Amino acid sequence: MRSATKYNPRILTPYSPDDLAAEIELVGAHEAGIHRMLPKSQHYVMKLHAVTSAVAHVLKESFLASGGDAAISRKMMTDRTEETTDAILIGSRKHFSNAARAISHEEIGGPELASEIEGAIAVYESGPLVPPPDVPMDPDVRWMLDSLLERTLIMGILNITPDSFSDGGKFLKPQIAVRQAMQMIEDGADIIDIGGESTRPGSEPVSAKEEMRRIIPVIKELSDNIDRPISVDTYKAETALAAIEAGAAIINDISGMSFDPDMRHVAAEKKCPIILTHIKGEPRNMQQNPTYTDVMGDIHAYLRERIADAVEAGVDQHMIIVDPGIGFGKTVEHNLTILRRLRELQGIGRPVLVGVSRKATIGHLLDGAPPEERIEGTAAAVTLSIAGGAHIVRVHDVKEMARVAKVTDAIVRHG
């Protein structure tokens, strides 16, 4: 067959270093050369916040001298009236290493930043932090944390509430709730997430007593009859403690342990995984004109702060999972930005959970479709979440999303 071009030029878009290595092998390059070339192919765009003037100028000079680039405040470059600037650095792994060395001198106050730059790249490249094999833990939790490195896990949503936005009132009776959980497991759920209080926008809180009345009997029944970890969806320490003692193994706190400071002590004492979610405001008011200057930067800073607070309180850092909080104090555009740029959360170094199932953003994009008609939109969002690095997806439609995840994993986790 005659080619339309002599050399058949094409821009390669390898999904991973393994893909690129395979392409280089096809050329017939020497194996040692492949190992030398791969680091040169890894290019990064890094944003830094509030860098001092002296460090910013050294960074820019270092990157420009070696073929990379750096963006800093124009005012700082011209009249030097600003004391600090945000900076965006663009370059290869080698450019970043050179820049880190250049600013690591005490006289300009750069050693801490140099360490953070190198650390950020190392965390991004190494993947999520999970417990080493010798850390003792519940067998179901060990299975879950080991499994998320191999495939996307499906968290099935079980709302034992009268007012949840999608399925409120359907599973209030314990026997119906248990039956629904068993069906989700049969359909492919790896985790069952049980909540007794709606956190939809505009919802009113319920007491811990009422929350526990709804969920504890279901948790007790399920923990005796299933071999999957149960997650309790609550921001109240009292409820979380009762749920763990009843058989739950994971705490899913939409407030990132910011609403109830005692939650840190429960997670530390019980040595259980804790999901820290980004939220702006509270469920009753979080959708009242949420604004951000830098939505991804704010989410990163918030989650890092919550992780540091948890670890300081004694929570095992290996047990922390993060969630960007789709719909929790975000507009449609904020949510789309998060999904588009989800892979940036890889730099936090923790497994990432995404909960986008049937949410209002999907309804908005589908011209006002009600929750029960958002399954195709949910499938699209789940697919993109997995492609963006999500390790766990929280969903209502377990059977369908388990199939979506299986196919997506086959594509994006290859190698």
Short mmCIF file of C-alpha atoms in Angstrom, two decimals:
data_model
loop_
_atom_site.label_atom_id
_atom_site.label_comp_id
_atom_site.label_asym_id
_atom_site.label_seq_id
_atom_site.Cartn_x
_atom_site.Cartn_y
_atom_site.Cartn_z
CA MET A 1 0.00 0.00 0.00
CA ARG A 2 1.40 3.37 -1.05
CA SER A 3 1.89 5.87 1.81
CA ALA A 4 0.74 9.47 1.42
CA THR A 5 4.01 10.61 3.06
CA LYS A 6 7.55 9.37 2.63
CA TYR A 7 8.45 9.07 6.33
CA ASN A 8 5.03 8.66 7.99
CA PRO A 9 5.70 11.25 10.74
CA ARG A 10 3.49 11.13 13.83
CA ILE A 11 3.52 12.65 17.30
CA LEU A 12 3.71 9.91 19.91
CA THR A 13 1.44 10.19 22.95
CA PRO A 14 2.60 7.37 25.24
CA TYR A 15 0.32 6.96 28.22
CA SER A 16 3.15 5.73 30.43
CA PRO A 17 6.93 5.25 30.41
CA ASP A 18 6.26 1.60 29.57
CA ASP A 19 4.48 2.66 26.37
CA LEU A 20 7.43 4.86 25.39
CA ALA A 21 9.96 2.14 26.20
CA ALA A 22 8.07 -0.23 23.94
CA GLU A 23 8.21 2.30 21.09
CA ILE A 24 11.95 2.84 21.55
CA GLU A 25 12.50 -0.92 21.55
CA LEU A 26 10.72 -1.13 18.20
CA VAL A 27 13.35 1.24 16.79
CA GLY A 28 16.03 -1.21 17.92
CA ALA A 29 17.78 1.08 20.39
CA HIS A 30 20.21 -0.34 22.93
CA GLU A 31 18.63 -1.25 26.28
CA ALA A 32 21.00 1.02 28.20
CA GLY A 33 20.02 3.87 25.92
CA ILE A 34 16.36 3.33 26.69
CA HIS A 35 17.03 3.77 30.41
CA ARG A 36 18.94 6.99 29.70
CA MET A 37 16.23 8.39 27.45
CA LEU A 38 13.16 7.72 29.60
CA PRO A 39 13.95 10.39 32.27
CA LYS A 40 14.41 12.94 29.47
CA SER A 41 10.89 12.19 28.26
CA GLN A 42 9.35 13.01 31.64
CA HIS A 43 8.37 16.68 31.48
CA TYR A 44 6.57 18.49 34.27
CA VAL A 45 4.68 21.72 34.80
CA MET A 46 4.87 22.66 38.48
CA LYS A 47 3.20 25.56 40.27
CA LEU A 48 4.72 27.07 43.41
CA HIS A 49 3.00 29.54 45.71
CA ALA A 50 4.47 32.63 47.43
CA VAL A 51 8.11 32.23 46.32
CA THR A 52 10.44 34.99 47.48
CA SER A 53 11.92 37.41 44.97
CA ALA A 54 15.47 36.09 45.34
CA VAL A 55 14.45 32.47 44.84
CA ALA A 56 12.12 33.32 41.94
CA HIS A 57 14.90 35.01 39.99
CA VAL A 58 17.31 32.11 40.55
CA LEU A 59 14.62 29.64 39.44
CA LYS A 60 13.92 31.56 36.25
CA GLU A 61 17.60 31.91 35.40
CA SER A 62 18.25 28.23 36.10
CA PHE A 63 15.39 27.00 33.94
CA LEU A 64 16.13 29.34 31.05
CA ALA A 65 19.85 28.49 31.08
CA SER A 66 19.17 24.76 30.73
CA GLY A 67 16.37 24.95 28.16
CA GLY A 68 13.34 24.93 30.42
CA ASP A 69 11.14 27.89 31.27
CA ALA A 70 9.60 29.63 34.25
CA ALA A 71 6.76 32.11 34.64
CA ILE A 72 6.81 34.58 37.51
CA SER A 73 5.10 37.90 38.19
CA ARG A 74 5.86 40.54 35.56
CA LYS A 75 5.95 43.23 38.25
CA MET A 76 8.60 41.31 40.13
CA MET A 77 10.69 41.08 36.97
CA THR A 78 10.41 44.77 36.08
CA ASP A 79 10.11 47.02 39.13
CA ARG A 80 10.69 44.41 41.87
CA THR A 81 7.91 45.85 44.03
CA GLU A 82 6.48 42.47 45.01
CA GLU A 83 8.09 40.46 47.79
CA THR A 84 6.65 37.11 46.68
CA THR A 85 5.24 35.59 43.53
CA ASP A 86 3.59 32.40 42.41
CA ALA A 87 5.72 30.59 39.85
CA ILE A 88 5.13 28.02 37.14
CA LEU A 89 8.12 25.88 36.19
CA ILE A 90 8.26 23.95 32.91
CA GLY A 91 10.94 21.42 32.11
CA SER A 92 12.31 17.91 32.22
CA ARG A 93 13.30 15.96 35.30
CA LYS A 94 16.86 17.15 34.72
CA HIS A 95 15.79 20.81 34.61
CA PHE A 96 14.09 20.47 37.98
CA SER A 97 17.10 18.76 39.55
CA ASN A 98 19.40 21.52 38.30
CA ALA A 99 17.06 24.20 39.61
CA ALA A 100 16.79 22.53 43.01
CA ARG A 101 20.58 22.54 43.30
CA ALA A 102 20.73 26.19 42.23
CA ILE A 103 18.37 27.40 44.97
CA SER A 104 19.61 25.15 47.74
CA HIS A 105 21.94 27.79 49.18
CA GLU A 106 21.10 29.11 52.63
CA GLU A 107 21.77 32.75 51.66
CA ILE A 108 18.59 32.94 49.53
CA GLY A 109 16.49 30.72 51.78
CA GLY A 110 16.02 28.00 49.21
CA PRO A 111 16.88 24.65 50.88
CA GLU A 112 13.29 24.01 52.03
CA LEU A 113 11.88 24.82 48.59
CA ALA A 114 14.53 22.69 46.87
CA SER A 115 13.51 19.77 49.07
CA GLU A 116 9.83 20.35 48.35
CA ILE A 117 10.43 20.46 44.58
CA GLU A 118 12.35 17.19 44.58
CA GLY A 119 9.85 15.64 46.98
CA ALA A 120 6.85 16.65 44.87
CA ILE A 121 8.29 14.97 41.77
CA ALA A 122 9.30 11.87 43.71
CA VAL A 123 5.79 11.51 45.17
CA TYR A 124 4.16 12.11 41.78
CA GLU A 125 6.33 9.43 40.16
CA SER A 126 6.06 6.81 42.90
CA GLY A 127 2.27 6.55 43.16
CA PRO A 128 0.04 6.41 46.26
CA LEU A 129 1.37 5.66 49.70
CA VAL A 130 0.03 2.34 50.97
CA PRO A 131 0.98 0.33 54.07
CA PRO A 132 3.99 -2.00 53.80
CA PRO A 133 3.20 -5.71 54.13
CA ASP A 134 4.35 -5.96 57.75
CA VAL A 135 1.82 -3.40 59.09
CA PRO A 136 -0.92 -5.33 60.96
CA MET A 137 -4.50 -4.50 59.99
CA ASP A 138 -7.94 -5.88 59.34
CA PRO A 139 -7.71 -8.48 56.50
CA ASP A 140 -10.49 -6.77 54.53
CA VAL A 141 -8.65 -3.45 54.76
CA ARG A 142 -5.38 -5.05 53.68
CA TRP A 143 -7.13 -6.60 50.70
CA MET A 144 -8.68 -3.26 49.77
CA LEU A 145 -5.45 -1.24 49.97
CA ASP A 146 -3.47 -3.86 48.05
CA SER A 147 -6.18 -4.17 45.41
CA LEU A 148 -6.38 -0.47 44.60
CA LEU A 149 -2.85 -0.64 43.21
CA GLU A 150 -4.01 -3.22 40.67
CA ARG A 151 -7.44 -1.98 39.62
CA THR A 152 -10.10 0.61 40.33
CA LEU A 153 -12.27 -0.28 43.31
CA ILE A 154 -16.03 0.20 43.31
CA MET A 155 -17.60 1.78 46.40
CA GLY A 156 -21.35 1.16 46.45
CA ILE A 157 -23.51 3.89 48.00
CA LEU A 158 -26.11 2.84 50.59
CA ASN A 159 -28.06 5.84 51.87
CA ILE A 160 -30.24 4.99 54.85
CA THR A 161 -31.87 8.40 54.75
CA PRO A 162 -35.26 9.88 53.87
CA ASP A 163 -33.83 12.82 51.91
CA SER A 164 -30.73 11.87 49.89
CA PHE A 165 -30.83 13.49 46.46
CA SER A 166 -30.91 10.26 44.44
CA ASP A 167 -32.37 7.45 46.51
CA GLY A 168 -33.68 9.02 49.71
CA GLY A 169 -36.22 6.83 51.52
CA LYS A 170 -35.62 3.66 49.50
CA PHE A 171 -33.55 1.81 52.10
CA LEU A 172 -34.79 3.07 55.46
CA LYS A 173 -35.86 -0.39 56.65
CA PRO A 174 -32.84 -2.42 57.81
CA GLN A 175 -33.84 -5.59 55.95
CA ILE A 176 -34.21 -3.66 52.68
CA ALA A 177 -30.88 -1.91 53.23
CA VAL A 178 -29.11 -5.22 53.90
CA ARG A 179 -30.66 -6.74 50.81
CA GLN A 180 -29.49 -3.78 48.72
CA ALA A 181 -25.94 -4.11 50.05
CA MET A 182 -25.86 -7.82 49.24
CA GLN A 183 -27.06 -7.05 45.72
CA MET A 184 -24.35 -4.43 45.26
CA ILE A 185 -21.71 -6.95 46.29
CA GLU A 186 -23.09 -9.44 43.80
CA ASP A 187 -22.96 -6.69 41.17
CA GLY A 188 -19.29 -5.99 41.83
CA ALA A 189 -19.00 -3.62 44.81
CA ASP A 190 -15.66 -3.82 46.62
CA ILE A 191 -16.72 -1.50 49.47
CA ILE A 192 -20.15 -0.64 50.88
CA ASP A 193 -20.43 2.99 52.01
CA ILE A 194 -23.27 3.43 54.52
CA GLY A 195 -24.60 6.85 55.47
CA GLY A 196 -27.39 7.94 57.80
CA GLU A 197 -27.43 11.65 57.03
CA SER A 198 -27.91 13.32 53.66
CA THR A 199 -25.14 15.75 52.72
CA ARG A 200 -26.80 16.96 49.52
CA PRO A 201 -26.67 20.74 48.97
CA GLY A 202 -29.11 22.48 51.32
CA SER A 203 -29.60 19.48 53.60
CA GLU A 204 -30.06 19.94 57.34
CA PRO A 205 -27.94 17.97 59.83
CA VAL A 206 -29.35 15.19 62.00
CA SER A 207 -28.25 14.19 65.48
CA ALA A 208 -25.65 11.49 66.04
CA LYS A 209 -28.31 9.53 67.92
CA GLU A 210 -30.64 9.48 64.90
CA GLU A 211 -27.78 8.77 62.52
CA MET A 212 -26.70 5.78 64.59
CA ARG A 213 -30.29 4.53 64.91
CA ARG A 214 -30.46 4.34 61.13
CA ILE A 215 -27.11 2.72 60.31
CA ILE A 216 -25.81 0.62 63.22
CA PRO A 217 -28.27 -2.30 62.84
CA VAL A 218 -27.41 -2.53 59.13
CA ILE A 219 -23.66 -2.42 59.77
CA LYS A 220 -23.93 -5.15 62.41
CA GLU A 221 -25.95 -7.40 60.11
CA LEU A 222 -23.68 -6.88 57.13
CA SER A 223 -20.40 -7.25 59.00
CA ASP A 224 -21.40 -10.75 60.02
CA ASN A 225 -22.36 -11.79 56.51
CA ILE A 226 -20.04 -10.18 53.93
CA ASP A 227 -16.33 -10.33 53.21
CA ARG A 228 -16.05 -6.75 51.95
CA PRO A 229 -15.05 -3.71 54.00
CA ILE A 230 -17.84 -1.42 55.17
CA SER A 231 -17.34 2.34 55.14
CA VAL A 232 -19.31 4.70 57.36
CA ASP A 233 -20.19 8.02 55.73
CA THR A 234 -20.22 10.48 58.64
CA TYR A 235 -18.45 13.58 59.93
CA LYS A 236 -19.41 12.88 63.57
CA ALA A 237 -16.81 11.16 65.76
CA GLU A 238 -19.47 9.57 67.97
CA THR A 239 -21.16 7.94 64.98
CA ALA A 240 -17.86 6.84 63.47
CA LEU A 241 -16.76 5.16 66.71
CA ALA A 242 -20.06 3.30 67.07
CA ALA A 243 -19.91 2.20 63.43
CA ILE A 244 -16.35 0.89 63.71
CA GLU A 245 -17.25 -1.02 66.86
CA ALA A 246 -20.29 -2.46 65.04
CA GLY A 247 -18.11 -3.79 62.21
CA ALA A 248 -17.32 -0.93 59.83
CA ALA A 249 -13.68 -0.71 58.73
CA ILE A 250 -13.39 2.70 57.02
CA ILE A 251 -14.42 6.27 57.91
CA ASN A 252 -15.60 8.50 55.05
CA ASP A 253 -15.65 12.06 56.37
CA ILE A 254 -16.92 14.71 53.93
CA SER A 255 -15.42 17.43 56.11
CA GLY A 256 -11.88 16.08 56.07
CA MET A 257 -12.16 15.80 59.87
CA SER A 258 -12.72 19.57 60.13
CA PHE A 259 -16.30 19.56 61.49
CA ASP A 260 -15.58 17.37 64.51
CA PRO A 261 -11.99 17.50 65.84
CA ASP A 262 -12.54 14.30 67.82
CA MET A 263 -12.70 12.38 64.54
CA ARG A 264 -8.89 12.45 64.38
CA HIS A 265 -8.67 10.60 67.66
CA VAL A 266 -11.19 7.96 66.57
CA ALA A 267 -9.25 7.29 63.35
CA ALA A 268 -5.96 7.18 65.26
CA GLU A 269 -7.28 4.91 68.02
CA LYS A 270 -9.05 2.47 65.69
CA LYS A 271 -6.19 2.46 63.13
CA CYS A 272 -8.67 2.44 60.27
CA PRO A 273 -8.55 4.03 56.81
CA ILE A 274 -9.96 7.55 56.71
CA ILE A 275 -11.22 9.31 53.58
CA LEU A 276 -10.58 13.05 53.73
CA THR A 277 -12.81 15.09 51.44
CA HIS A 278 -12.41 18.69 50.36
CA ILE A 279 -15.42 20.84 51.17
CA LYS A 280 -16.08 24.58 51.15
CA GLY A 281 -18.72 25.54 53.71
CA GLU A 282 -21.29 23.08 55.08
CA PRO A 283 -23.92 21.02 53.22
CA ARG A 284 -26.66 23.52 54.11
CA ASN A 285 -24.77 26.47 52.53
CA MET A 286 -21.91 25.05 50.43
CA GLN A 287 -23.56 25.79 47.09
CA GLN A 288 -24.29 29.44 47.85
CA ASN A 289 -21.96 31.08 45.31
CA PRO A 290 -18.74 29.12 46.00
CA THR A 291 -15.71 30.98 44.61
CA TYR A 292 -12.03 30.14 44.18
CA THR A 293 -9.04 31.98 42.83
CA ASP A 294 -7.32 28.68 42.07
CA VAL A 295 -9.63 25.69 42.63
CA MET A 296 -6.96 23.00 42.20
CA GLY A 297 -4.45 24.91 44.31
CA ASP A 298 -7.01 25.39 47.08
CA ILE A 299 -7.94 21.69 47.05
CA HIS A 300 -4.28 20.65 47.23
CA ALA A 301 -3.54 23.02 50.11
CA TYR A 302 -6.66 21.98 52.03
CA LEU A 303 -6.03 18.24 51.67
CA ARG A 304 -2.36 18.58 52.60
CA GLU A 305 -3.35 20.57 55.68
CA ARG A 306 -5.92 17.96 56.69
CA ILE A 307 -3.40 15.14 56.15
CA ALA A 308 -0.81 16.93 58.31
CA ASP A 309 -3.41 17.51 61.03
CA ALA A 310 -4.44 13.85 60.97
CA VAL A 311 -0.87 12.56 61.13
CA GLU A 312 -0.08 14.94 63.99
CA ALA A 313 -3.03 13.45 65.89
CA GLY A 314 -1.63 9.95 65.44
CA VAL A 315 -3.42 8.75 62.29
CA ASP A 316 -1.24 6.38 60.28
CA GLN A 317 -0.34 8.24 57.08
CA HIS A 318 -0.69 4.97 55.15
CA MET A 319 -4.38 4.89 56.04
CA ILE A 320 -5.34 8.21 54.45
CA ILE A 321 -7.35 8.43 51.21
CA VAL A 322 -8.27 11.78 49.63
CA ASP A 323 -11.37 12.95 47.76
CA PRO A 324 -11.52 16.28 45.84
CA GLY A 325 -15.19 16.66 46.83
CA ILE A 326 -17.11 16.93 43.57
CA GLY A 327 -20.18 19.04 44.33
CA PHE A 328 -19.12 20.01 47.84
CA GLY A 329 -18.89 23.77 47.51
CA LYS A 330 -18.21 23.85 43.76
CA THR A 331 -19.94 25.16 40.67
CA VAL A 332 -20.38 23.07 37.53
CA GLU A 333 -17.25 24.62 36.05
CA HIS A 334 -15.26 23.92 39.23
CA ASN A 335 -16.32 20.26 39.08
CA LEU A 336 -15.37 19.97 35.41
CA THR A 337 -11.97 21.52 36.12
CA ILE A 338 -11.36 18.98 38.88
CA LEU A 339 -12.26 16.05 36.61
CA ARG A 340 -10.14 17.45 33.78
CA ARG A 341 -7.12 17.95 36.02
CA LEU A 342 -7.63 15.09 38.46
CA ARG A 343 -4.16 13.63 37.84
CA GLU A 344 -2.69 16.62 39.67
CA LEU A 345 -3.87 15.01 42.92
CA GLN A 346 -1.29 12.28 42.29
CA GLY A 347 1.19 14.75 43.74
CA ILE A 348 -0.39 14.41 47.19
CA GLY A 349 0.78 10.80 47.31
CA ARG A 350 -2.43 9.23 48.62
CA PRO A 351 -5.03 7.03 46.94
CA VAL A 352 -7.75 9.16 45.33
CA LEU A 353 -11.50 8.55 45.63
CA VAL A 354 -13.94 10.29 43.28
CA GLY A 355 -17.67 10.54 43.94
CA VAL A 356 -19.43 11.94 40.88
CA SER A 357 -22.30 9.46 40.60
CA ARG A 358 -25.60 11.01 39.47
CA LYS A 359 -24.54 14.43 40.78
CA ALA A 360 -26.11 17.76 39.82
CA THR A 361 -23.27 18.66 37.47
CA ILE A 362 -24.16 15.66 35.32
CA GLY A 363 -27.83 16.63 35.41
CA HIS A 364 -26.90 20.15 34.33
CA LEU A 365 -24.84 18.85 31.39
CA LEU A 366 -27.73 16.58 30.38
CA ASP A 367 -30.23 19.43 30.16
CA GLY A 368 -31.76 18.91 33.58
CA ALA A 369 -32.01 15.11 33.59
CA PRO A 370 -33.19 13.80 36.98
CA PRO A 371 -30.83 11.60 39.06
CA GLU A 372 -32.25 8.30 37.78
CA GLU A 373 -31.53 9.37 34.18
CA ARG A 374 -27.87 10.29 34.68
CA ILE A 375 -26.31 6.84 34.25
CA GLU A 376 -24.63 7.53 30.89
CA GLY A 377 -23.27 10.83 32.16
CA THR A 378 -22.03 9.10 35.28
CA ALA A 379 -20.32 6.45 33.13
CA ALA A 380 -18.50 9.16 31.17
CA ALA A 381 -17.37 10.92 34.35
CA VAL A 382 -16.28 7.64 35.97
CA THR A 383 -14.27 6.72 32.88
CA LEU A 384 -12.47 10.06 32.86
CA SER A 385 -11.89 9.84 36.62
CA ILE A 386 -10.16 6.49 36.24
CA ALA A 387 -8.13 7.78 33.30
CA GLY A 388 -7.17 10.71 35.55
CA GLY A 389 -5.84 8.46 38.28
CA ALA A 390 -8.79 7.67 40.56
CA HIS A 391 -8.26 4.53 42.64
CA ILE A 392 -11.81 4.28 44.02
CA VAL A 393 -15.08 5.45 42.47
CA ARG A 394 -18.16 5.92 44.66
CA VAL A 395 -21.30 5.01 42.71
CA HIS A 396 -25.00 4.22 42.91
CA ASP A 397 -25.20 2.02 39.80
CA VAL A 398 -22.72 -0.65 40.84
CA LYS A 399 -23.21 -3.25 38.13
CA GLU A 400 -22.91 -0.76 35.28
CA MET A 401 -19.99 1.18 36.77
CA ALA A 402 -18.10 -2.01 37.64
CA ARG A 403 -18.22 -2.85 33.93
CA VAL A 404 -17.14 0.69 33.01
CA ALA A 405 -14.20 0.41 35.41
CA LYS A 406 -13.16 -3.01 34.11
CA VAL A 407 -12.90 -1.78 30.52
CA THR A 408 -11.26 1.52 31.50
CA ASP A 409 -8.70 -0.29 33.65
CA ALA A 410 -7.81 -2.56 30.74
CA ILE A 411 -6.98 0.53 28.69
CA VAL A 412 -5.31 2.91 31.13
CA ARG A 413 -3.63 0.51 33.59
CA HIS A 414 -1.97 -1.60 30.91
CA GLY A 415 1.62 -2.33 31.92
#
